[in-house]
mmCIF file of C-alpha atoms in Angstrom:
data_model
loop_
_atom_site.group_PDB
_atom_site.id
_atom_site.type_symbol
_atom_site.label_atom_id
_atom_site.label_comp_id
_atom_site.label_asym_id
_atom_site.label_seq_id
_atom_site.Cartn_x
_atom_site.Cartn_y
_atom_site.Cartn_z
ATOM 1 C CA UNK M 1088 -34.704 34.411 7.109
ATOM 2 C CA UNK M 1089 -31.619 32.707 6.987
ATOM 3 C CA UNK M 1090 -29.134 33.839 3.821
ATOM 4 C CA UNK M 1091 -27.611 31.899 1.338
ATOM 5 C CA UNK M 1092 -24.345 32.101 2.903
ATOM 6 C CA UNK M 1093 -25.936 31.108 6.759
ATOM 7 C CA UNK M 1094 -25.333 27.199 6.727
ATOM 8 C CA UNK M 1095 -21.988 27.658 5.461
ATOM 9 C CA UNK M 1096 -21.146 30.087 8.444
ATOM 10 C CA UNK M 1097 -22.419 28.030 10.910
ATOM 11 C CA UNK M 1098 -20.601 24.573 9.521
ATOM 12 C CA UNK M 1099 -17.137 26.657 9.236
ATOM 13 C CA UNK M 1100 -18.398 27.897 13.331
ATOM 14 C CA UNK M 1101 -19.042 23.924 14.126
ATOM 15 C CA UNK M 1102 -16.035 23.353 12.889
ATOM 16 C CA UNK M 1103 -13.849 26.068 14.559
ATOM 17 C CA UNK M 1104 -15.782 24.614 18.078
ATOM 18 C CA UNK M 1105 -14.506 20.789 16.845
ATOM 19 C CA UNK M 1106 -10.818 21.884 16.689
ATOM 20 C CA UNK M 1107 -10.876 24.262 19.619
ATOM 21 C CA UNK M 1108 -12.008 20.900 22.077
ATOM 22 C CA UNK M 1109 -9.142 18.498 19.656
ATOM 23 C CA UNK M 1110 -6.523 21.916 20.861
ATOM 24 C CA UNK M 1111 -7.970 21.195 24.501
ATOM 25 C CA UNK M 1112 -8.173 17.209 24.705
ATOM 26 C CA UNK M 1113 -4.122 17.454 23.411
ATOM 27 C CA UNK M 1114 -2.942 19.917 26.054
ATOM 28 C CA UNK M 1115 -5.272 17.849 28.866
ATOM 29 C CA UNK M 1116 -3.615 14.528 27.231
ATOM 30 C CA UNK M 1117 0.063 15.701 27.643
ATOM 31 C CA UNK M 1118 -0.643 17.483 31.397
ATOM 32 C CA UNK M 1119 -1.942 14.491 32.575
ATOM 33 C CA UNK M 1120 1.317 12.849 31.473
ATOM 34 C CA UNK M 1121 3.459 15.111 33.364
ATOM 35 C CA UNK M 1122 4.835 17.198 30.751
ATOM 36 C CA UNK M 1123 5.554 21.408 30.853
ATOM 37 C CA UNK M 1124 2.600 23.490 30.520
ATOM 38 C CA UNK M 1125 3.837 25.657 28.422
ATOM 39 C CA UNK M 1126 4.979 22.870 25.636
ATOM 40 C CA UNK M 1127 1.380 21.206 26.337
ATOM 41 C CA UNK M 1128 -0.386 24.250 25.761
ATOM 42 C CA UNK M 1129 1.439 24.861 22.269
ATOM 43 C CA UNK M 1130 0.731 21.413 20.989
ATOM 44 C CA UNK M 1131 -3.056 21.324 21.673
ATOM 45 C CA UNK M 1132 -3.125 24.560 19.801
ATOM 46 C CA UNK M 1133 -0.472 23.074 16.946
ATOM 47 C CA UNK M 1134 -3.004 20.525 16.992
ATOM 48 C CA UNK M 1135 -6.474 22.556 16.198
ATOM 49 C CA UNK M 1136 -4.699 25.002 14.064
ATOM 50 C CA UNK M 1137 -3.867 22.106 11.758
ATOM 51 C CA UNK M 1138 -6.895 20.303 12.113
ATOM 52 C CA UNK M 1139 -8.522 23.827 10.842
ATOM 53 C CA UNK M 1140 -6.510 23.974 8.286
ATOM 54 C CA UNK M 1141 -7.260 20.484 7.028
ATOM 55 C CA UNK M 1142 -10.943 21.625 7.489
ATOM 56 C CA UNK M 1143 -10.535 24.913 5.106
ATOM 57 C CA UNK M 1144 -9.722 22.380 2.437
ATOM 58 C CA UNK M 1145 -12.369 20.012 2.646
ATOM 59 C CA UNK M 1146 -14.648 23.442 2.411
ATOM 60 C CA UNK M 1147 -12.734 24.971 -0.729
ATOM 61 C CA UNK M 1148 -13.156 21.371 -2.070
ATOM 62 C CA UNK M 1149 -16.941 21.294 -1.535
ATOM 63 C CA UNK M 1150 -17.343 24.420 -3.078
ATOM 64 C CA UNK M 1151 -15.343 23.416 -6.425
ATOM 65 C CA UNK M 1152 -16.496 19.517 -6.488
ATOM 66 C CA UNK M 1153 -20.076 18.094 -7.151
ATOM 67 C CA UNK M 1154 -19.826 15.334 -4.633
ATOM 68 C CA UNK M 1155 -19.149 14.815 -1.726
ATOM 69 C CA UNK M 1156 -16.994 12.340 -2.354
ATOM 70 C CA UNK M 1157 -14.879 14.332 -5.464
ATOM 71 C CA UNK M 1158 -14.911 16.871 -2.333
ATOM 72 C CA UNK M 1159 -13.531 14.420 0.227
ATOM 73 C CA UNK M 1160 -10.651 12.964 -2.224
ATOM 74 C CA UNK M 1161 -9.741 16.690 -2.893
ATOM 75 C CA UNK M 1162 -9.204 17.088 0.955
ATOM 76 C CA UNK M 1163 -7.117 14.221 1.052
ATOM 77 C CA UNK M 1164 -4.531 14.248 -1.498
ATOM 78 C CA UNK M 1165 -3.802 18.347 -0.601
ATOM 79 C CA UNK M 1166 -2.751 16.729 2.494
ATOM 80 C CA UNK M 1167 -0.801 14.088 2.061
ATOM 81 C CA UNK M 1168 0.735 16.087 -0.523
ATOM 82 C CA UNK M 1169 1.292 18.994 2.179
ATOM 83 C CA UNK M 1170 2.753 15.688 4.673
ATOM 84 C CA UNK M 1171 4.905 14.365 1.890
ATOM 85 C CA UNK M 1172 6.082 18.369 1.583
ATOM 86 C CA UNK M 1173 6.685 18.255 4.761
ATOM 87 C CA UNK M 1174 8.706 14.768 5.097
ATOM 88 C CA UNK M 1175 10.765 15.612 1.972
ATOM 89 C CA UNK M 1176 12.073 18.751 3.495
ATOM 90 C CA UNK M 1177 12.587 16.963 6.640
ATOM 91 C CA UNK M 1178 15.007 14.577 5.085
ATOM 92 C CA UNK M 1179 16.506 17.592 3.106
ATOM 93 C CA UNK M 1180 17.408 19.531 6.377
ATOM 94 C CA UNK M 1181 20.394 19.506 8.338
ATOM 95 C CA UNK M 1182 20.934 17.458 11.595
ATOM 96 C CA UNK M 1183 22.443 19.187 14.529
ATOM 97 C CA UNK M 1184 25.993 17.468 15.879
ATOM 98 C CA UNK M 1185 23.931 15.496 18.546
ATOM 99 C CA UNK M 1186 20.997 14.060 16.233
ATOM 100 C CA UNK M 1187 18.717 15.583 18.859
ATOM 101 C CA UNK M 1188 16.974 18.081 16.234
ATOM 102 C CA UNK M 1189 16.648 19.121 12.589
ATOM 103 C CA UNK M 1190 16.642 21.882 10.999
ATOM 104 C CA UNK M 1191 14.072 22.183 8.511
ATOM 105 C CA UNK M 1192 15.297 22.982 4.735
ATOM 106 C CA UNK M 1193 12.799 25.653 2.847
ATOM 107 C CA UNK M 1194 11.114 23.112 1.553
ATOM 108 C CA UNK M 1195 9.315 22.304 4.359
ATOM 109 C CA UNK M 1196 7.834 25.650 4.985
ATOM 110 C CA UNK M 1197 5.521 25.462 2.263
ATOM 111 C CA UNK M 1198 3.360 22.243 4.167
ATOM 112 C CA UNK M 1199 1.366 23.287 6.890
ATOM 113 C CA UNK M 1200 3.224 19.956 8.917
ATOM 114 C CA UNK M 1201 6.278 22.223 8.227
ATOM 115 C CA UNK M 1202 5.023 24.675 9.732
ATOM 116 C CA UNK M 1203 3.176 22.908 12.662
ATOM 117 C CA UNK M 1204 6.555 20.674 13.619
ATOM 118 C CA UNK M 1205 8.814 24.176 13.777
ATOM 119 C CA UNK M 1206 6.460 25.459 15.918
ATOM 120 C CA UNK M 1207 8.988 23.073 18.782
ATOM 121 C CA UNK M 1208 6.618 22.441 21.032
ATOM 122 C CA UNK M 1209 8.813 21.733 24.341
ATOM 123 C CA UNK M 1210 11.959 22.993 22.490
ATOM 124 C CA UNK M 1211 11.245 26.770 21.505
ATOM 125 C CA UNK M 1212 7.565 26.552 22.206
ATOM 126 C CA UNK M 1213 7.132 28.899 18.891
ATOM 127 C CA UNK M 1214 3.880 30.276 18.606
ATOM 128 C CA UNK M 1215 3.801 32.432 15.288
ATOM 129 C CA UNK M 1216 4.238 29.012 12.948
ATOM 130 C CA UNK M 1217 1.008 28.159 14.751
ATOM 131 C CA UNK M 1218 -0.459 31.747 14.346
ATOM 132 C CA UNK M 1219 0.751 31.073 10.326
ATOM 133 C CA UNK M 1220 -1.508 28.210 9.611
ATOM 134 C CA UNK M 1221 -4.442 29.566 11.598
ATOM 135 C CA UNK M 1222 -4.058 32.666 9.467
ATOM 136 C CA UNK M 1223 -4.268 30.913 5.850
ATOM 137 C CA UNK M 1224 -6.666 28.552 7.209
ATOM 138 C CA UNK M 1225 -8.937 31.502 8.158
ATOM 139 C CA UNK M 1226 -8.062 32.638 4.873
ATOM 140 C CA UNK M 1227 -9.413 29.275 2.991
ATOM 141 C CA UNK M 1228 -12.487 29.778 5.724
ATOM 142 C CA UNK M 1229 -13.003 33.090 3.891
ATOM 143 C CA UNK M 1230 -13.027 32.238 1.134
ATOM 144 C CA UNK M 1231 -15.472 29.416 0.698
ATOM 145 C CA UNK M 1232 -17.158 31.749 1.829
ATOM 146 C CA UNK M 1233 -17.070 34.317 -1.058
ATOM 147 C CA UNK M 1234 -17.399 31.401 -3.676
ATOM 148 C CA UNK M 1235 -20.662 30.193 -2.251
ATOM 149 C CA UNK M 1236 -21.922 33.915 -2.260
ATOM 150 C CA UNK M 1237 -21.192 33.468 -6.662
ATOM 151 C CA UNK M 1238 -22.496 29.986 -7.297
ATOM 152 C CA UNK M 1239 -25.218 28.915 -8.474
ATOM 153 C CA UNK M 1240 -26.902 27.394 -5.370
ATOM 154 C CA UNK M 1241 -26.546 23.219 -6.178
ATOM 155 C CA UNK M 1242 -24.073 23.568 -8.341
ATOM 156 C CA UNK M 1243 -20.492 23.484 -7.968
ATOM 157 C CA UNK M 1244 -17.513 25.334 -9.423
ATOM 158 C CA UNK M 1245 -16.682 22.727 -11.578
ATOM 159 C CA UNK M 1246 -19.222 21.011 -13.640
ATOM 160 C CA UNK M 1247 -19.256 17.851 -13.384
ATOM 161 C CA UNK M 1248 -18.173 15.674 -16.178
ATOM 162 C CA UNK M 1249 -20.500 14.458 -18.428
ATOM 163 C CA UNK M 1250 -20.927 10.436 -18.620
ATOM 164 C CA UNK M 1251 -20.361 8.321 -22.198
ATOM 165 C CA UNK M 1252 -23.590 7.967 -24.194
ATOM 166 C CA UNK M 1253 -22.671 4.154 -24.438
ATOM 167 C CA UNK M 1254 -21.396 1.939 -21.530
ATOM 168 C CA UNK M 1255 -17.698 0.963 -21.999
ATOM 169 C CA UNK M 1256 -16.062 -2.752 -22.065
ATOM 170 C CA UNK M 1257 -15.589 -2.561 -18.378
ATOM 171 C CA UNK M 1258 -19.496 -1.843 -17.885
ATOM 172 C CA UNK M 1259 -20.295 -5.259 -19.072
ATOM 173 C CA UNK M 1260 -19.810 -6.981 -16.011
ATOM 174 C CA UNK M 1261 -21.061 -6.271 -12.292
ATOM 175 C CA UNK M 1262 -17.434 -6.472 -11.323
ATOM 176 C CA UNK M 1263 -16.347 -4.034 -13.811
ATOM 177 C CA UNK M 1264 -18.856 -1.780 -12.704
ATOM 178 C CA UNK M 1265 -17.128 -1.796 -9.086
ATOM 179 C CA UNK M 1266 -13.919 -1.460 -10.795
ATOM 180 C CA UNK M 1267 -14.888 1.954 -12.674
ATOM 181 C CA UNK M 1268 -16.106 3.047 -9.079
ATOM 182 C CA UNK M 1269 -13.518 2.314 -7.295
ATOM 183 C CA UNK M 1270 -10.243 2.258 -9.519
ATOM 184 C CA UNK M 1271 -9.410 5.767 -8.736
ATOM 185 C CA UNK M 1272 -8.652 5.213 -4.645
ATOM 186 C CA UNK M 1273 -6.846 1.812 -5.807
ATOM 187 C CA UNK M 1274 -4.698 4.153 -7.904
ATOM 188 C CA UNK M 1275 -4.469 6.540 -4.529
ATOM 189 C CA UNK M 1276 -3.328 3.612 -2.116
ATOM 190 C CA UNK M 1277 -0.983 2.497 -4.588
ATOM 191 C CA UNK M 1278 0.884 5.277 -4.708
ATOM 192 C CA UNK M 1279 1.033 5.434 -1.285
ATOM 193 C CA UNK M 1280 1.984 1.727 -0.784
ATOM 194 C CA UNK M 1281 5.009 2.625 -3.591
ATOM 195 C CA UNK M 1282 6.430 5.645 -1.395
ATOM 196 C CA UNK M 1283 6.417 3.475 1.405
ATOM 197 C CA UNK M 1284 8.269 0.984 -0.506
ATOM 198 C CA UNK M 1285 10.857 3.531 -1.802
ATOM 199 C CA UNK M 1286 11.387 4.692 1.923
ATOM 200 C CA UNK M 1287 11.885 1.516 2.881
ATOM 201 C CA UNK M 1288 14.862 0.621 1.400
ATOM 202 C CA UNK M 1289 15.834 4.669 0.503
ATOM 203 C CA UNK M 1290 16.063 4.923 4.510
ATOM 204 C CA UNK M 1291 18.572 2.290 6.065
ATOM 205 C CA UNK M 1292 21.463 4.602 5.896
ATOM 206 C CA UNK M 1293 19.653 7.120 7.590
ATOM 207 C CA UNK M 1294 18.402 5.030 10.323
ATOM 208 C CA UNK M 1295 22.268 3.307 10.844
ATOM 209 C CA UNK M 1296 23.460 6.895 11.121
ATOM 210 C CA UNK M 1297 20.859 7.350 13.755
ATOM 211 C CA UNK M 1298 21.035 3.737 15.797
ATOM 212 C CA UNK M 1299 24.864 4.572 16.083
ATOM 213 C CA UNK M 1300 24.287 7.905 17.743
ATOM 214 C CA UNK M 1301 20.950 7.701 20.422
ATOM 215 C CA UNK M 1302 21.001 4.572 22.154
ATOM 216 C CA UNK M 1303 17.151 5.011 22.414
ATOM 217 C CA UNK M 1304 16.139 4.777 18.399
ATOM 218 C CA UNK M 1305 19.025 1.512 18.315
ATOM 219 C CA UNK M 1306 16.897 0.066 21.302
ATOM 220 C CA UNK M 1307 13.223 1.130 19.315
ATOM 221 C CA UNK M 1308 14.448 -0.160 16.386
ATOM 222 C CA UNK M 1309 15.786 -3.797 18.215
ATOM 223 C CA UNK M 1310 12.052 -3.656 19.546
ATOM 224 C CA UNK M 1311 10.129 -3.601 16.356
ATOM 225 C CA UNK M 1312 12.438 -6.053 14.067
ATOM 226 C CA UNK M 1313 13.337 -8.451 16.690
ATOM 227 C CA UNK M 1314 16.625 -8.533 16.530
ATOM 228 C CA UNK M 1315 16.913 -8.285 12.524
ATOM 229 C CA UNK M 1316 19.983 -5.781 10.882
ATOM 230 C CA UNK M 1317 18.449 -1.964 10.676
ATOM 231 C CA UNK M 1318 18.098 -2.282 7.071
ATOM 232 C CA UNK M 1319 16.019 -5.383 7.232
ATOM 233 C CA UNK M 1320 14.214 -4.110 10.388
ATOM 234 C CA UNK M 1321 13.527 -0.792 7.776
ATOM 235 C CA UNK M 1322 11.902 -3.297 5.178
ATOM 236 C CA UNK M 1323 9.871 -5.071 7.957
ATOM 237 C CA UNK M 1324 8.523 -1.719 9.691
ATOM 238 C CA UNK M 1325 7.593 0.387 6.605
ATOM 239 C CA UNK M 1326 5.970 -2.650 5.195
ATOM 240 C CA UNK M 1327 4.045 -2.951 8.320
ATOM 241 C CA UNK M 1328 2.614 0.209 7.190
ATOM 242 C CA UNK M 1329 2.084 -1.149 4.094
ATOM 243 C CA UNK M 1330 0.037 -4.065 5.691
ATOM 244 C CA UNK M 1331 -2.130 -1.194 6.777
ATOM 245 C CA UNK M 1332 -2.521 1.149 3.875
ATOM 246 C CA UNK M 1333 -3.757 -2.310 1.762
ATOM 247 C CA UNK M 1334 -6.078 -2.921 4.701
ATOM 248 C CA UNK M 1335 -7.423 0.323 4.650
ATOM 249 C CA UNK M 1336 -8.093 0.545 1.110
ATOM 250 C CA UNK M 1337 -10.006 -2.940 1.333
ATOM 251 C CA UNK M 1338 -11.814 -1.587 4.261
ATOM 252 C CA UNK M 1339 -13.051 1.587 1.620
ATOM 253 C CA UNK M 1340 -14.017 -0.853 -1.025
ATOM 254 C CA UNK M 1341 -15.676 -3.176 0.827
ATOM 255 C CA UNK M 1342 -17.652 0.034 2.892
ATOM 256 C CA UNK M 1343 -18.697 1.618 -0.768
ATOM 257 C CA UNK M 1344 -20.474 -1.448 -1.226
ATOM 258 C CA UNK M 1345 -22.208 -0.016 2.458
ATOM 259 C CA UNK M 1346 -22.762 3.305 0.695
ATOM 260 C CA UNK M 1347 -24.372 1.725 -2.255
ATOM 261 C CA UNK M 1348 -26.815 -0.486 -0.391
ATOM 262 C CA UNK M 1349 -27.606 2.319 2.213
ATOM 263 C CA UNK M 1350 -28.086 4.835 -0.745
ATOM 264 C CA UNK M 1351 -30.255 2.342 -3.149
ATOM 265 C CA UNK M 1352 -28.054 2.775 -5.746
ATOM 266 C CA UNK M 1353 -27.724 -0.882 -5.532
ATOM 267 C CA UNK M 1354 -31.415 -2.096 -6.422
ATOM 268 C CA UNK M 1355 -31.238 -1.262 -10.277
ATOM 269 C CA UNK M 1356 -28.175 -3.950 -10.047
ATOM 270 C CA UNK M 1357 -29.782 -6.376 -8.225
ATOM 271 C CA UNK M 1358 -33.265 -6.010 -10.397
ATOM 272 C CA UNK M 1359 -30.683 -7.600 -12.716
ATOM 273 C CA UNK M 1360 -30.179 -11.197 -13.307
ATOM 274 C CA UNK M 1361 -26.842 -10.694 -10.595
ATOM 275 C CA UNK M 1362 -27.751 -11.415 -7.013
ATOM 276 C CA UNK M 1363 -27.001 -10.477 -3.777
ATOM 277 C CA UNK M 1364 -23.685 -12.657 -3.335
ATOM 278 C CA UNK M 1365 -22.713 -11.762 -7.249
ATOM 279 C CA UNK M 1366 -22.735 -7.780 -6.065
ATOM 280 C CA UNK M 1367 -20.902 -9.063 -2.651
ATOM 281 C CA UNK M 1368 -18.004 -11.269 -3.880
ATOM 282 C CA UNK M 1369 -17.765 -8.600 -6.344
ATOM 283 C CA UNK M 1370 -16.741 -5.650 -3.923
ATOM 284 C CA UNK M 1371 -14.718 -8.195 -1.962
ATOM 285 C CA UNK M 1372 -12.751 -9.221 -5.175
ATOM 286 C CA UNK M 1373 -12.303 -5.867 -6.025
ATOM 287 C CA UNK M 1374 -10.772 -5.068 -2.442
ATOM 288 C CA UNK M 1375 -8.179 -8.061 -2.942
ATOM 289 C CA UNK M 1376 -6.744 -6.083 -6.155
ATOM 290 C CA UNK M 1377 -6.544 -2.976 -4.488
ATOM 291 C CA UNK M 1378 -4.766 -4.965 -1.831
ATOM 292 C CA UNK M 1379 -2.365 -6.281 -3.634
ATOM 293 C CA UNK M 1380 -1.687 -3.413 -5.682
ATOM 294 C CA UNK M 1381 -0.939 -1.789 -2.873
ATOM 295 C CA UNK M 1382 1.254 -4.050 -1.981
ATOM 296 C CA UNK M 1383 2.769 -4.711 -5.656
ATOM 297 C CA UNK M 1384 2.921 -0.951 -5.413
ATOM 298 C CA UNK M 1385 5.410 -1.165 -1.982
ATOM 299 C CA UNK M 1386 7.305 -3.868 -3.675
ATOM 300 C CA UNK M 1387 8.630 -1.542 -6.714
ATOM 301 C CA UNK M 1388 8.691 1.268 -5.063
ATOM 302 C CA UNK M 1389 11.545 -0.402 -2.822
ATOM 303 C CA UNK M 1390 12.779 -2.078 -6.179
ATOM 304 C CA UNK M 1391 12.929 1.650 -7.055
ATOM 305 C CA UNK M 1392 14.873 2.980 -3.853
ATOM 306 C CA UNK M 1393 17.254 -0.193 -4.156
ATOM 307 C CA UNK M 1394 17.741 1.031 -8.045
ATOM 308 C CA UNK M 1395 19.061 4.128 -6.802
ATOM 309 C CA UNK M 1396 22.091 3.361 -4.702
ATOM 310 C CA UNK M 1397 25.152 3.180 -5.263
ATOM 311 C CA UNK M 1398 26.121 -0.601 -4.176
ATOM 312 C CA UNK M 1399 22.677 -1.921 -3.493
ATOM 313 C CA UNK M 1400 21.894 -4.583 -1.236
ATOM 314 C CA UNK M 1401 19.198 -7.064 -3.785
ATOM 315 C CA UNK M 1402 18.896 -10.081 -1.006
ATOM 316 C CA UNK M 1403 16.593 -6.428 0.898
ATOM 317 C CA UNK M 1404 14.002 -6.982 -2.049
ATOM 318 C CA UNK M 1405 13.742 -10.845 -1.606
ATOM 319 C CA UNK M 1406 13.002 -9.859 2.116
ATOM 320 C CA UNK M 1407 10.738 -7.173 0.900
ATOM 321 C CA UNK M 1408 8.794 -9.283 -1.396
ATOM 322 C CA UNK M 1409 7.810 -11.633 1.879
ATOM 323 C CA UNK M 1410 7.032 -8.504 4.248
ATOM 324 C CA UNK M 1411 4.631 -7.668 1.560
ATOM 325 C CA UNK M 1412 3.402 -10.970 0.769
ATOM 326 C CA UNK M 1413 3.170 -11.509 4.147
ATOM 327 C CA UNK M 1414 1.278 -8.249 4.848
ATOM 328 C CA UNK M 1415 -1.133 -9.105 1.785
ATOM 329 C CA UNK M 1416 -2.468 -11.870 4.027
ATOM 330 C CA UNK M 1417 -2.877 -9.804 6.793
ATOM 331 C CA UNK M 1418 -4.687 -7.232 4.642
ATOM 332 C CA UNK M 1419 -7.521 -9.862 3.641
ATOM 333 C CA UNK M 1420 -8.371 -10.427 6.968
ATOM 334 C CA UNK M 1421 -9.828 -6.430 7.530
ATOM 335 C CA UNK M 1422 -11.590 -7.214 4.194
ATOM 336 C CA UNK M 1423 -13.611 -10.493 4.761
ATOM 337 C CA UNK M 1424 -14.358 -8.914 8.232
ATOM 338 C CA UNK M 1425 -15.897 -6.298 7.200
ATOM 339 C CA UNK M 1426 -17.855 -8.274 4.698
ATOM 340 C CA UNK M 1427 -18.986 -10.191 7.078
ATOM 341 C CA UNK M 1428 -19.728 -7.166 9.348
ATOM 342 C CA UNK M 1429 -21.932 -6.443 6.483
ATOM 343 C CA UNK M 1430 -23.839 -9.330 5.936
ATOM 344 C CA UNK M 1431 -24.445 -9.653 10.160
ATOM 345 C CA UNK M 1432 -24.742 -5.311 10.985
ATOM 346 C CA UNK M 1433 -24.989 -3.764 7.740
ATOM 347 C CA UNK M 1434 -24.828 -0.336 9.710
ATOM 348 C CA UNK M 1435 -21.917 -0.857 11.674
ATOM 349 C CA UNK M 1436 -19.881 -2.177 8.476
ATOM 350 C CA UNK M 1437 -17.882 1.005 8.374
ATOM 351 C CA UNK M 1438 -17.596 2.090 11.489
ATOM 352 C CA UNK M 1439 -16.833 -1.621 12.600
ATOM 353 C CA UNK M 1440 -14.370 -1.951 9.515
ATOM 354 C CA UNK M 1441 -12.223 1.523 10.525
ATOM 355 C CA UNK M 1442 -12.256 0.733 14.287
ATOM 356 C CA UNK M 1443 -10.333 -2.796 13.602
ATOM 357 C CA UNK M 1444 -7.848 -1.392 11.032
ATOM 358 C CA UNK M 1445 -7.205 1.542 14.035
ATOM 359 C CA UNK M 1446 -6.787 -0.892 16.697
ATOM 360 C CA UNK M 1447 -4.637 -3.444 15.074
ATOM 361 C CA UNK M 1448 -2.356 -0.571 14.421
ATOM 362 C CA UNK M 1449 -1.819 1.002 17.835
ATOM 363 C CA UNK M 1450 -1.447 -2.795 19.340
ATOM 364 C CA UNK M 1451 0.955 -4.390 15.589
ATOM 365 C CA UNK M 1452 3.172 -1.204 14.924
ATOM 366 C CA UNK M 1453 3.161 -0.150 19.270
ATOM 367 C CA UNK M 1454 2.510 -2.638 21.231
ATOM 368 C CA UNK M 1455 6.361 -4.127 21.619
ATOM 369 C CA UNK M 1456 7.472 -0.690 22.450
ATOM 370 C CA UNK M 1457 4.607 -0.861 25.745
ATOM 371 C CA UNK M 1458 5.771 -4.623 26.286
ATOM 372 C CA UNK M 1459 2.283 -5.917 25.837
ATOM 373 C CA UNK M 1460 2.140 -9.577 25.988
ATOM 374 C CA UNK M 1461 3.213 -11.776 22.313
ATOM 375 C CA UNK M 1462 -0.009 -13.007 22.522
ATOM 376 C CA UNK M 1463 -1.928 -9.793 22.655
ATOM 377 C CA UNK M 1464 0.294 -7.865 20.412
ATOM 378 C CA UNK M 1465 -0.078 -10.956 17.594
ATOM 379 C CA UNK M 1466 -3.696 -11.058 17.502
ATOM 380 C CA UNK M 1467 -3.044 -7.887 15.476
ATOM 381 C CA UNK M 1468 -3.037 -9.173 11.498
ATOM 382 C CA UNK M 1469 -0.590 -6.955 10.709
ATOM 383 C CA UNK M 1470 1.791 -8.031 13.273
ATOM 384 C CA UNK M 1471 1.054 -11.861 12.705
ATOM 385 C CA UNK M 1472 1.515 -12.191 9.394
ATOM 386 C CA UNK M 1473 5.156 -13.350 8.090
ATOM 387 C CA UNK M 1474 7.890 -12.001 8.508
ATOM 388 C CA UNK M 1475 12.186 -11.552 8.644
ATOM 389 C CA UNK M 1476 14.283 -11.747 11.065
ATOM 390 C CA UNK M 1477 17.775 -11.827 12.098
ATOM 391 C CA UNK M 1478 17.452 -15.818 11.843
ATOM 392 C CA UNK M 1479 15.210 -16.031 8.297
ATOM 393 C CA UNK M 1480 11.623 -15.497 7.865
ATOM 394 C CA UNK M 1481 9.226 -16.542 10.789
ATOM 395 C CA UNK M 1482 5.684 -17.567 9.203
ATOM 396 C CA UNK M 1483 3.785 -16.658 12.900
ATOM 397 C CA UNK M 1484 0.074 -16.844 12.016
ATOM 398 C CA UNK M 1485 0.267 -17.588 8.612
ATOM 399 C CA UNK M 1486 -1.988 -20.571 8.595
ATOM 400 C CA UNK M 1487 -4.227 -19.061 11.319
ATOM 401 C CA UNK M 1488 -4.598 -16.120 9.184
ATOM 402 C CA UNK M 1489 -4.820 -18.067 6.078
ATOM 403 C CA UNK M 1490 -8.186 -19.356 7.746
ATOM 404 C CA UNK M 1491 -9.420 -16.597 8.852
ATOM 405 C CA UNK M 1492 -9.783 -15.563 4.860
ATOM 406 C CA UNK M 1493 -11.443 -18.922 3.836
ATOM 407 C CA UNK M 1494 -14.014 -18.957 6.844
ATOM 408 C CA UNK M 1495 -14.960 -15.289 6.567
ATOM 409 C CA UNK M 1496 -15.121 -14.789 2.921
ATOM 410 C CA UNK M 1497 -17.032 -18.331 2.508
ATOM 411 C CA UNK M 1498 -19.471 -17.307 6.494
ATOM 412 C CA UNK M 1499 -20.111 -13.418 4.348
ATOM 413 C CA UNK M 1500 -21.178 -15.041 0.965
ATOM 414 C CA UNK M 1501 -23.266 -17.749 2.157
ATOM 415 C CA UNK M 1502 -24.972 -15.228 4.913
ATOM 416 C CA UNK M 1503 -25.305 -12.573 2.238
ATOM 417 C CA UNK M 1504 -27.565 -15.279 0.710
ATOM 418 C CA UNK M 1505 -29.720 -14.854 3.659
ATOM 419 C CA UNK M 1506 -30.344 -11.477 3.944
ATOM 420 C CA UNK M 1507 -32.771 -9.042 2.541
ATOM 421 C CA UNK M 1508 -31.003 -5.540 1.418
ATOM 422 C CA UNK M 1509 -30.765 -2.560 4.163
ATOM 423 C CA UNK M 1510 -31.581 0.547 3.400
ATOM 424 C CA UNK M 1511 -30.794 3.937 5.135
ATOM 425 C CA UNK M 1512 -33.246 3.731 7.730
#
């Protein structure tokens, strides 16, 4: 008979195999591009080791928290903080004379991302930082097994927080219920937006120095910013990323509606006078608020970055508002399209929503670098949104974005009125 830790051990083995395959695929992909074999192998091993570290964090979260949602949130936040720590550590590092590499500050070594970066494939090809990451990942996996063996079956190390005996004012409506269910996620995306906005106005001097020393960096920025200044270019690039964050926030919230439907928990709500259209409209409305909070956080971050400078150029704040508003409209497109998929093909809601965000990110951000035709690049809402260029504000595809939001939103609500609930089966 299988012991109580057997399912967890099987899960660990499954994750180990998956990340080993990831390492192999990354190495093969780099080899196929003609890169040196040793560096390709180091890059592949680094990817696999970092993936297994994240897996180990998730295993610990599964032991500590009572719900899968809490465990997932724990894992995401740990990796986001680790990424931020590595980024700050690299920003505080010492650049070489030719600006070709940076000696990371000690802070970067408190992050697994910092370990993997300092493997430096195709340069130093260090294996020991990868071994360190793999060792810590193994310790996390073993620790999860130890925790599994001492906790009660079906319980968590941290007990679930007891709900209030009586509902608060926020739960007096179905809209308030959606807000209560989703505000932690909105807060997380808004913090991400704030950090992005802060970086947008704080790194302009660094970009100027890099572009002066490295023509390749100057060409890259020119392609992404359509000939604008480097400071404006930083605003455009980072706020395009903010648009991606806002879209992710919206898709996650609309996807939550699909999860509630699939699990059957929405049936109790619909047994009240709340109808299906109102239920979907609530999620779309809160998703819109989430996207607005993400963009708003970025604008506040941009202002904070300017306020921290000795001689700030406050015209950049106006540019941040323009680009941020445009990216908010782009995020609305993803929200209404995901809602439309929810009404037409509910089982594919999450897959289609996240796939569209991923494709738009690749095409919208990197399409100009790969010299894709403009009409293909502007199929991505984040690339078609209003922006600022060297000659002023360019509304680009604002009107078709607005039309898509209106038509998609109206169609999703109209179709929701006509369909029945679709469970997991």
